């Protein structure tokens, strides 16, 4: 038996093992490999989403704050670039959620990822009626159980190492808490801090159906992120990706992980401004939180699209230190799978 991992008998065995470990997740997604593209506002649009799906993964459009007409056009444009399955990420607090769900249904979107909190009443039934499979984020075991009881088809457990809006618990802890309990009940995808195939292999062996990666795809050749945004990623180390700080306990701001820059201080100032207006009665709590969300949407666009990486929000996970260069999506996925196969080979010795 040859000792090589990428060829010969051992290579074939490890390829089969990786395929077997990913089989459930890949079948659920309808993809070749069980790798979900994390939905990143302004980044996860038609070009990157189609590239991930075309490379064998599963791309996901980040709807974010898109109005219905824009999502309608984005889904159509993505379908023009790929004939493979892809999904749409919808934010549960979006004021037009019902209309966005209807648009997904009209386009026959196969999978919808709901993010931003518990799905509001009627949303799961509405999605089921379109035939879509529903994926939700579960930051704790109790919530994971509740989501599955409500009819959700699969879960993503995302740790605090991730970029963008984050929870308080590390990926490795969530995986140990949730996978042994629920991995047999539904496909579970692990996310947060994954930058290499060795981590993918580990979570698959723990029972995950697959993984979700965002940061690793930001510097893909197909990504429309501004060259300055990509350069910031390539230069950054893990410790540069820091979580935002909540200034006022009345404003339950979900922490956001991004590269530290002047924009970090701008957010601190924004929180103080909103809190002061709250004190004066100029805003109610809902309006105050909406202002915070609008801040992030604008700050992220300035960085991703305009290239203002000093004053904009350069959202990045701690795996950013493993992003070394701009490269095609297909090469990124190929590298990750080779690393996972090599790890499985070492684990089998």
XYZ file of C-alpha atoms in Angstrom:
349
model
C 0.000 0.000 0.000
C 1.403 3.383 -0.949
C 1.962 6.029 1.741
C 0.889 8.966 -0.363
C -2.288 10.735 0.618
C -3.103 12.273 -2.718
C -2.655 9.208 -4.885
C -2.529 5.404 -4.892
C -4.443 3.084 -2.606
C -4.186 5.146 0.581
C -5.217 8.286 -1.269
C -8.275 6.517 -2.628
C -9.190 5.205 0.825
C -8.912 8.664 2.404
C -10.829 10.224 -0.478
C -13.589 7.687 0.175
C -13.504 8.438 3.912
C -13.790 12.171 3.346
C -16.594 11.592 0.879
C -18.336 9.298 3.354
C -18.044 11.793 6.209
C -19.440 14.566 4.014
C -22.070 12.415 2.293
C -25.001 13.443 4.477
C -24.227 17.148 4.267
C -23.530 17.051 0.537
C -26.759 15.154 -0.128
C -28.719 17.655 1.962
C -27.248 20.602 0.067
C -27.143 18.938 -3.343
C -23.450 19.809 -3.676
C -20.276 17.825 -4.272
C -18.699 18.782 -0.944
C -20.453 19.834 2.254
C -18.992 23.333 2.386
C -21.428 26.212 2.829
C -20.298 29.687 1.882
C -20.909 32.017 4.815
C -23.325 34.799 3.862
C -21.374 38.070 4.046
C -23.198 41.290 3.180
C -21.826 43.008 0.060
C -19.391 40.098 -0.481
C -21.686 37.084 -0.919
C -23.344 38.265 -4.099
C -23.880 36.585 -7.474
C -20.227 36.224 -8.503
C -18.859 34.641 -5.324
C -22.007 32.592 -4.688
C -21.993 31.123 -8.194
C -18.244 30.462 -8.017
C -18.607 28.496 -4.774
C -21.445 26.395 -6.191
C -19.623 25.858 -9.494
C -16.549 24.666 -7.568
C -18.583 21.966 -5.810
C -19.515 23.833 -2.646
C -22.772 25.546 -1.763
C -22.934 29.319 -2.243
C -25.340 31.453 -0.212
C -26.569 34.919 -1.176
C -26.424 37.410 1.702
C -29.749 39.236 1.488
C -28.986 41.385 4.531
C -30.930 44.628 4.226
C -31.711 44.181 0.499
C -35.189 45.361 -0.542
C -37.305 42.658 -2.206
C -36.686 43.889 -5.761
C -32.925 43.716 -5.288
C -33.052 40.159 -3.922
C -35.283 39.192 -6.839
C -32.688 40.491 -9.293
C -29.763 38.944 -7.383
C -31.262 35.461 -7.385
C -31.958 35.695 -11.120
C -28.431 36.958 -11.811
C -26.895 34.161 -9.736
C -28.940 31.539 -11.576
C -27.585 32.927 -14.850
C -24.058 32.145 -13.608
C -24.609 28.630 -12.250
C -26.948 25.710 -12.816
C -25.996 24.230 -9.448
C -27.894 24.644 -6.155
C -27.346 27.727 -3.999
C -29.154 29.243 -1.057
C -30.314 32.594 0.287
C -29.623 33.975 3.761
C -32.519 36.019 5.170
C -32.404 38.146 8.330
C -35.361 37.343 10.597
C -35.801 40.995 11.646
C -36.125 42.229 8.051
C -39.378 44.230 7.787
C -40.182 42.602 4.420
C -39.379 39.035 5.466
C -42.671 37.616 4.196
C -42.141 39.158 0.762
C -38.529 37.965 0.651
C -39.698 34.431 1.420
C -42.241 34.678 -1.388
C -39.504 35.790 -3.806
C -37.372 32.797 -2.839
C -40.370 30.606 -3.467
C -41.031 32.080 -6.913
C -37.433 31.392 -7.893
C -37.512 27.874 -6.480
C -34.627 28.539 -4.084
C -33.820 25.143 -2.604
C -32.387 26.264 0.761
C -33.002 29.312 2.916
C -30.751 30.190 5.832
C -32.478 32.209 8.562
C -30.187 34.372 10.700
C -30.547 37.060 13.339
C -32.688 35.322 15.953
C -35.620 32.960 16.281
C -37.762 32.754 13.135
C -40.922 34.856 13.595
C -44.316 33.174 13.705
C -45.408 31.790 10.375
C -42.028 32.110 8.636
C -41.121 28.431 8.872
C -44.531 27.360 7.542
C -44.249 29.922 4.739
C -40.845 28.569 3.738
C -42.036 24.970 3.947
C -44.861 25.857 1.592
C -42.306 26.908 -1.045
C -40.532 23.549 -0.775
C -37.336 25.114 0.560
C -35.187 23.431 3.158
C -34.592 25.626 6.209
C -31.236 26.135 7.919
C -30.971 28.122 11.163
C -28.172 29.242 13.456
C -28.136 27.655 16.907
C -25.887 29.351 19.501
C -26.863 26.945 22.318
C -28.084 23.365 22.752
C -31.487 24.356 24.140
C -32.134 26.651 21.192
C -30.931 23.980 18.768
C -33.498 21.546 20.162
C -36.245 24.179 19.950
C -35.437 24.981 16.324
C -35.528 21.329 15.311
C -38.877 20.862 17.081
C -40.232 23.845 15.140
C -39.476 22.154 11.821
C -36.044 23.490 10.876
C -34.216 20.997 8.637
C -30.560 21.705 9.521
C -28.457 23.833 11.836
C -25.305 25.917 11.702
C -23.393 26.214 14.967
C -21.126 29.233 14.685
C -18.559 30.157 17.313
C -17.295 33.546 18.414
C -14.181 33.210 16.202
C -16.323 34.042 13.181
C -16.442 37.414 11.451
C -19.405 39.786 11.552
C -22.113 39.359 14.193
C -21.015 36.783 16.750
C -22.149 34.976 19.881
C -20.234 34.484 23.145
C -19.147 30.825 22.847
C -16.180 29.315 20.987
C -16.721 26.964 18.051
C -14.949 24.042 19.725
C -17.189 24.316 22.801
C -20.391 24.526 20.751
C -19.300 21.498 18.740
C -18.694 19.465 21.891
C -21.979 20.612 23.392
C -24.262 20.114 20.405
C -22.825 17.493 18.029
C -22.956 14.499 20.427
C -26.566 15.344 21.273
C -28.059 16.251 17.905
C -25.791 15.122 15.054
C -28.016 12.129 14.362
C -31.213 14.179 14.518
C -30.362 16.622 11.723
C -27.454 17.774 9.540
C -25.299 20.185 11.530
C -22.725 22.467 9.913
C -19.899 23.916 12.005
C -18.656 27.474 11.471
C -16.327 30.009 13.026
C -12.543 30.069 12.892
C -12.191 27.381 10.207
C -9.361 28.190 7.826
C -7.780 24.835 7.044
C -8.873 21.331 6.111
C -7.524 19.803 9.325
C -10.268 21.595 11.267
C -12.853 20.417 8.754
C -11.710 16.805 9.253
C -11.916 17.174 13.028
C -15.492 18.456 13.027
C -16.578 15.836 10.503
C -15.165 13.096 12.717
C -17.077 14.609 15.651
C -20.309 14.154 13.721
C -20.752 17.364 11.749
C -22.426 16.987 8.353
C -20.243 19.732 6.929
C -18.830 23.182 7.569
C -19.485 26.829 6.744
C -16.660 29.194 5.785
C -16.818 32.924 5.152
C -13.496 34.624 5.843
C -11.586 32.062 3.771
C -13.532 33.074 0.637
C -13.300 36.875 0.942
C -10.058 37.054 -1.030
C -11.229 34.703 -3.759
C -10.509 35.920 -7.265
C -14.253 35.901 -7.924
C -15.019 38.054 -4.873
C -15.987 41.633 -5.764
C -14.475 42.971 -2.516
C -12.301 46.036 -3.142
C -8.555 45.331 -3.625
C -7.835 47.357 -0.486
C -10.275 45.178 1.481
C -8.557 42.028 0.256
C -5.114 43.489 1.005
C -6.215 44.192 4.590
C -7.217 40.531 4.949
C -3.959 39.229 3.526
C -1.889 41.444 5.833
C -3.908 40.677 8.991
C -3.205 38.182 11.751
C -5.738 36.417 13.960
C -5.303 38.914 16.800
C -6.205 41.814 14.496
C -9.810 40.549 14.259
C -11.416 41.926 17.417
C -14.975 42.036 18.738
C -16.802 45.341 19.199
C -17.550 46.557 22.722
C -20.995 47.400 24.061
C -21.022 50.872 25.661
C -24.546 51.128 27.086
C -26.280 48.114 28.718
C -29.635 49.429 27.473
C -28.503 48.848 23.897
C -28.177 45.071 23.503
C -25.705 45.370 20.656
C -24.659 42.036 19.184
C -20.837 42.069 19.064
C -19.266 42.303 15.627
C -15.803 40.904 14.852
C -13.747 42.995 12.449
C -10.188 44.160 11.882
C -9.339 46.907 14.340
C -9.165 50.347 12.707
C -10.497 53.891 13.110
C -13.952 52.523 12.308
C -13.847 50.656 15.629
C -13.734 53.998 17.428
C -16.464 55.391 15.181
C -18.777 52.622 16.362
C -18.028 53.460 19.988
C -18.915 57.085 19.250
C -22.085 55.997 17.430
C -23.256 54.032 20.450
C -22.725 57.055 22.702
C -24.674 59.236 20.263
C -27.594 56.822 20.101
C -27.641 56.411 23.900
C -27.779 60.194 24.324
C -30.721 60.448 21.918
C -32.401 57.620 23.818
C -31.978 59.654 27.029
C -33.594 62.685 25.397
C -36.546 60.651 24.168
C -35.675 61.263 20.529
C -35.579 57.505 19.863
C -37.341 54.470 21.261
C -35.451 51.236 21.803
C -36.412 49.671 18.469
C -35.355 52.774 16.541
C -32.110 52.930 18.518
C -31.202 49.353 17.599
C -32.133 49.991 13.980
C -29.718 52.939 13.895
C -26.963 50.649 15.129
C -27.730 48.110 12.391
C -27.777 50.836 9.745
C -24.371 51.962 10.984
C -22.930 48.501 10.357
C -24.525 48.204 6.925
C -23.061 51.522 5.821
C -19.675 50.938 7.423
C -19.351 47.522 5.795
C -20.242 48.879 2.367
C -17.625 51.633 2.700
C -14.969 49.011 3.327
C -16.042 46.235 0.923
C -17.181 48.323 -2.040
C -15.429 51.680 -1.645
C -12.201 50.314 -0.178
C -12.188 52.576 2.892
C -10.535 50.027 5.179
C -9.585 52.670 7.736
C -13.018 54.118 8.509
C -15.259 51.334 7.206
C -15.967 48.000 8.871
C -13.561 45.251 7.781
C -15.539 42.317 9.163
C -13.278 39.275 9.468
C -13.062 36.085 11.477
C -9.988 35.060 13.449
C -9.094 32.662 10.637
C -8.089 35.765 8.637
C -4.465 34.999 9.493
C -4.722 31.908 7.286
C -5.720 33.949 4.236
C -2.398 34.398 2.452
C -3.256 35.403 -1.123
C -5.970 36.050 -3.664
C -6.854 32.783 -5.423
C -9.770 31.188 -7.290
C -12.569 29.610 -5.270
C -11.914 26.236 -6.928
C -8.309 26.296 -5.671
C -9.400 27.228 -2.154
C -11.834 24.317 -1.975
C -9.305 21.936 -3.547
C -6.698 22.919 -0.950
C -9.134 22.531 1.937
C -10.178 19.062 0.767
C -6.537 17.974 0.308
C -5.723 19.149 3.835
C -8.761 17.315 5.206
C -7.751 14.099 3.419
C -4.206 14.371 4.769
C -5.546 14.866 8.308
C -7.813 11.835 7.999
C -4.848 9.788 6.796
C -2.789 10.789 9.818
C -5.700 10.072 12.160
C -6.113 6.574 10.740
C -2.514 5.521 11.446
